[in-house]
Tab-separated table of C-alpha atoms and ligand atoms in Angstrom:
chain	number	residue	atom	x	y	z
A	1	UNK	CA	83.006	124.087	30.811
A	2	UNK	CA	84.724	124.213	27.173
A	3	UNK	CA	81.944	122.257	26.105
A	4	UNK	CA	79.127	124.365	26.345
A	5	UNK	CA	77.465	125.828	23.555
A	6	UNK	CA	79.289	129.125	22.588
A	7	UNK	CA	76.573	131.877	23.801
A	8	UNK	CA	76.012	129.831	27.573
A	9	UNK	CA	80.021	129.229	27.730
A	10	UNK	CA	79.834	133.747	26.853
A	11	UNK	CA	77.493	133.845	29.987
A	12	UNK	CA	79.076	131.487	32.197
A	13	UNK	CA	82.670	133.175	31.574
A	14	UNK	CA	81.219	136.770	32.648
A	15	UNK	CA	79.235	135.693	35.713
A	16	UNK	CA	82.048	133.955	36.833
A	17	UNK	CA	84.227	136.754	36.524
A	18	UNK	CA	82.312	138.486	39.346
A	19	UNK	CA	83.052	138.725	42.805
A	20	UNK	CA	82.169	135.159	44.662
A	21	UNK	CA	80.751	133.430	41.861
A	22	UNK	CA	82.186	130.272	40.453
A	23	UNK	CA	82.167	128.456	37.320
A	24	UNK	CA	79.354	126.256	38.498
A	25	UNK	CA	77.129	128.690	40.129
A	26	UNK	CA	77.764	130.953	37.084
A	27	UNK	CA	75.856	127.782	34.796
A	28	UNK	CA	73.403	127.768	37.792
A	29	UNK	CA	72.511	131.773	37.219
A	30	UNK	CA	73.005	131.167	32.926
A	31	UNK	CA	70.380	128.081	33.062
A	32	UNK	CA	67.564	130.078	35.278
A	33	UNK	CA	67.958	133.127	33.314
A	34	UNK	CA	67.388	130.614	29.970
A	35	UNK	CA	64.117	129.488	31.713
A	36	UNK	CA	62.997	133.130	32.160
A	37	UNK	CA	60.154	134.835	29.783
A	38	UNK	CA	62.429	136.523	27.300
A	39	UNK	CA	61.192	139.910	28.654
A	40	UNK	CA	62.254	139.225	32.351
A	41	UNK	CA	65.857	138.407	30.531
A	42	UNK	CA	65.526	141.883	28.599
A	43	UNK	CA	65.048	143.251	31.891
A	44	UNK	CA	68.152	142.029	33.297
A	45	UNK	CA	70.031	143.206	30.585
A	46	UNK	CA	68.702	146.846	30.071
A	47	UNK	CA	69.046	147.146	34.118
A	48	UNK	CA	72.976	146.335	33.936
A	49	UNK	CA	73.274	149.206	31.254
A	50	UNK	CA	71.282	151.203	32.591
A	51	UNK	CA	73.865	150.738	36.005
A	52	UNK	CA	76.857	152.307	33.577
A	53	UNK	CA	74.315	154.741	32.199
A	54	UNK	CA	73.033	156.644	34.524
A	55	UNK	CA	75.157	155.945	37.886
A	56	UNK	CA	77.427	158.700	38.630
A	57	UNK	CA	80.298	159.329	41.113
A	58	UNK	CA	79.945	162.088	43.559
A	59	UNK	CA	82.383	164.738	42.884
A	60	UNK	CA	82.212	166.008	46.420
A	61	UNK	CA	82.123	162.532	48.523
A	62	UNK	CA	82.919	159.656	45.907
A	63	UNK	CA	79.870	157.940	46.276
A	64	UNK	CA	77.636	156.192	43.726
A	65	UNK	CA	74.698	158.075	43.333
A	66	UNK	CA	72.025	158.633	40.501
A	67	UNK	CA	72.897	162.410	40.726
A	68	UNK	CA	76.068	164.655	41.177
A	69	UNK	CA	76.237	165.856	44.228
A	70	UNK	CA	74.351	163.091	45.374
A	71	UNK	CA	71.376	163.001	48.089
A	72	UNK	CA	73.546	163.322	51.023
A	73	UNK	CA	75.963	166.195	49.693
A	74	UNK	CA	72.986	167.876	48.257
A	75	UNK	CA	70.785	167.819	51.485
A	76	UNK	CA	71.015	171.087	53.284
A	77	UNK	CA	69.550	169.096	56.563
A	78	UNK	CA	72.735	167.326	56.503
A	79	UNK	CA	75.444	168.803	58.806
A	80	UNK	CA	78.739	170.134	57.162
A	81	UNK	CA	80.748	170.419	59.944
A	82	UNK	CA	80.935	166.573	60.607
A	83	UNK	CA	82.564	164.280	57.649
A	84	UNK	CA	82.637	160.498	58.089
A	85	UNK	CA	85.834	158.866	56.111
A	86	UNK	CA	84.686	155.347	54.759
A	87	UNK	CA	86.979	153.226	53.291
A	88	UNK	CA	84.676	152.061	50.288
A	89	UNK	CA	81.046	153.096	49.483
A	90	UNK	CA	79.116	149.847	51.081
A	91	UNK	CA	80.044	150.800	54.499
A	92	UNK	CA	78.332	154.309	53.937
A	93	UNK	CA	75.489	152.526	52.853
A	94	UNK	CA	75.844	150.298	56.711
A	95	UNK	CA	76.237	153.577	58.273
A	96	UNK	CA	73.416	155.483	56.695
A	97	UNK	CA	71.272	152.000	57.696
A	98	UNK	CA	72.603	152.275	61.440
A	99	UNK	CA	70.734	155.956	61.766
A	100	UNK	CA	71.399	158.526	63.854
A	101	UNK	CA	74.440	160.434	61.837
A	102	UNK	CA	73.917	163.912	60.157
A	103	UNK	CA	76.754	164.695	58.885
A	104	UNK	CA	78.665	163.880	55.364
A	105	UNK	CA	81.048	161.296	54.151
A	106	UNK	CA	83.723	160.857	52.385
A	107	UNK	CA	84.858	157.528	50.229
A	108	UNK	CA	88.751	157.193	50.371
A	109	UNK	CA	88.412	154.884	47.742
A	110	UNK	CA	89.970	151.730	49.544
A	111	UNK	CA	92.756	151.677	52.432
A	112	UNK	CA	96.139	152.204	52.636
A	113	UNK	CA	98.006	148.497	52.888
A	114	UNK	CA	101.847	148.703	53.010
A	115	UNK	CA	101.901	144.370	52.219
A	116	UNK	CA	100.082	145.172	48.979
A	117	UNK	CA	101.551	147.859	47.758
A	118	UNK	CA	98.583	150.664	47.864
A	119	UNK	CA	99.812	153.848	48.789
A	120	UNK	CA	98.687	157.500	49.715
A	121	UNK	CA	98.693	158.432	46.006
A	122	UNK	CA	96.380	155.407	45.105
A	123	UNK	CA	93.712	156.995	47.242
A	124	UNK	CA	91.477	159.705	47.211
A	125	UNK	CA	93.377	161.791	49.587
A	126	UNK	CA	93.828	164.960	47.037
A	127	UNK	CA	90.376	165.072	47.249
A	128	UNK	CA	89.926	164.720	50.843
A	129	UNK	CA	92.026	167.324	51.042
A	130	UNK	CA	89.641	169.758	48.820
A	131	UNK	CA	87.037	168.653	50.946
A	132	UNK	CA	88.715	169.521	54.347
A	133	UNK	CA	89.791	173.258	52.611
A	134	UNK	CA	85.948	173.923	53.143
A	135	UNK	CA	85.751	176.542	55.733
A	136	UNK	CA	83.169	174.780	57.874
A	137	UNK	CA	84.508	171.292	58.621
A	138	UNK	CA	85.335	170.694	61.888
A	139	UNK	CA	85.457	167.162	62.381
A	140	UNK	CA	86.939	164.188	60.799
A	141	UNK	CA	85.358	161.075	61.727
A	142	UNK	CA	87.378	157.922	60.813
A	143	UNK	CA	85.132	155.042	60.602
A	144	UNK	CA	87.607	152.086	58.761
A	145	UNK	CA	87.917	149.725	61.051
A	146	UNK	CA	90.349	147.787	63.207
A	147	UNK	CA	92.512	146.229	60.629
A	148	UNK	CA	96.216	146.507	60.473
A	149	UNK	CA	95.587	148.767	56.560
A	150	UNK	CA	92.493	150.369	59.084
A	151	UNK	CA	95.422	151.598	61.630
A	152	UNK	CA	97.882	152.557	59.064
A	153	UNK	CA	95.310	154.474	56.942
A	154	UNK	CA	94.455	156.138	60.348
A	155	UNK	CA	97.277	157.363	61.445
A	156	UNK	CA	98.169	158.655	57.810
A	157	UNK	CA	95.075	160.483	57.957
A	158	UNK	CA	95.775	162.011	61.544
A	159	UNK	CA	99.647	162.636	60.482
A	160	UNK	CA	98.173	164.736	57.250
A	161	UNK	CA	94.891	166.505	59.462
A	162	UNK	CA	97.492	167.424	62.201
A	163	UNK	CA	100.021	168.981	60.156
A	164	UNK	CA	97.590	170.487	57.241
A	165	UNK	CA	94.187	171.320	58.925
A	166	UNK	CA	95.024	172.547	62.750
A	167	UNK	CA	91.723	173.523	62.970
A	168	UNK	CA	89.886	170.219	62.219
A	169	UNK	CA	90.062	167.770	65.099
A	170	UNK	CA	90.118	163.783	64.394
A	171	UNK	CA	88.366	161.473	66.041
A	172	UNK	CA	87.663	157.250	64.904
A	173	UNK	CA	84.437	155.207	66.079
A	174	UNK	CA	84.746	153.535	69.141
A	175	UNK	CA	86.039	150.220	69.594
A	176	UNK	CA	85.309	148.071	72.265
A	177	UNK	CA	83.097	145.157	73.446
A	178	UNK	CA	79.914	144.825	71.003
A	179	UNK	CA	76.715	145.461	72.417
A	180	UNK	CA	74.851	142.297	73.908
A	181	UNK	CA	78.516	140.465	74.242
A	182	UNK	CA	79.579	139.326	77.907
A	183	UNK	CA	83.131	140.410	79.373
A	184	UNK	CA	83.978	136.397	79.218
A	185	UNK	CA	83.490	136.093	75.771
A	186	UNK	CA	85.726	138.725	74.601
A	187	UNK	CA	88.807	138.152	72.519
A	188	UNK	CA	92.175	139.428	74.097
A	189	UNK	CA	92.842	142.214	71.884
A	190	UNK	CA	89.327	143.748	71.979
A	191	UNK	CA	89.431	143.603	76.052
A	192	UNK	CA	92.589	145.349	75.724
A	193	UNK	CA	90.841	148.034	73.637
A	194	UNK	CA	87.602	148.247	75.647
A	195	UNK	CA	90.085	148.900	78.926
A	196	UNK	CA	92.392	151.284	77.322
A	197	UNK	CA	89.025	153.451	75.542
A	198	UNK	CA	86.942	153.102	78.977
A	199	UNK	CA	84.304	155.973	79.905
A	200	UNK	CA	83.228	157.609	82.501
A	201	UNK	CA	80.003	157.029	83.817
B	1	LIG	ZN1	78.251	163.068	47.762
């Protein structure tokens, strides 16, 4: 792509640095945005400094918000007692979409991973901490999967809850068959879970 014209190669570079995109769907993006009205390409522009502007981090949860607190930590509907630990923000946002939760988050930041290198220190667990010393949470819902950095994250998380907060219990989301799936279909490992986290009915 060397020999572009200097401003489209600027584009292409950037676009291409982002998550998913390659070089030729980066000239893809560049070329429509050339074919734009120059106002619809002001637009774009203004928008992405407007997202470094004005987005803020939540101080109390870690979550991108246009305020600090943001909606959730600020709504007094919301129930204190309850907070959901996410590994990064989007899966608040799939939580929030799924309904039916009414208590708070927290954002760890990312996961614990032993292979890679990312450690307790690396993650927002200081923080956690503050957020636990508040006299009404009770519960500390782990919602971060069922990967191997999901398990070792967890039990970190119980290890520190046990040993520092007594009086908060820990509890994960269930794992198990998903709804609408048949018993036949199921993969060894999530059969094994389903068996071992049966219910009574
Ligand atoms: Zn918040």
């Amino acid at each position: 792509m060397s020999n572009l014209p200097k401003p489209l190669q600027d584009v292409v570079e950037r676009f291409s640095s982002l998550p998913g995109i390659g070089p030729k769907s980066a000239l893809r993006m560049a070329m429509a945005i050339l074919k734009w009205p120059e106002v619809q390409a002001q637009g774009l522009g203004q928008s992405i400094l407007a997202l470094r502007k004005s987005l803020a981090i939540c101080s109390q949860c870690g979550s991108l918000a246009d305020s600090d607190p943001c909606p959730i930590c600020s709504d007094p509907a919301r129930y204190n007692g309850q907070i959901c630990v996410v590994g990064e923000w989007d899966s608040l946002l799939v939580m929030e979409e799924a309904g039916g939760y009414r208590g708070r988050y927290f954002i760890l930041g990312g996961l614990l991973s032993p292979l890679d290198g990312v450690q307790p220190q690396d993650l927002e667990i200081d923080r956690l901490k503050a957020f636990l010393r508040q006299d009404d949470v009770r519960e500390l819902i782990l919602a971060l999967g069922t990967t191997g950095d999901a398990e070792a994250t967890g039990s970190y998380l119980k290890n520190m809850v046990d040993k520092e907060f007594p009086q908060v219990s820990i509890t994960r989301l269930a794992q198990g068959i998903p709804l609408g799936s048949e018993v036949k279909y199921m993969d060894r490992n999530t059969l094994r879970q389903s068996l071992q986290y049966r219910q009574a009915l």
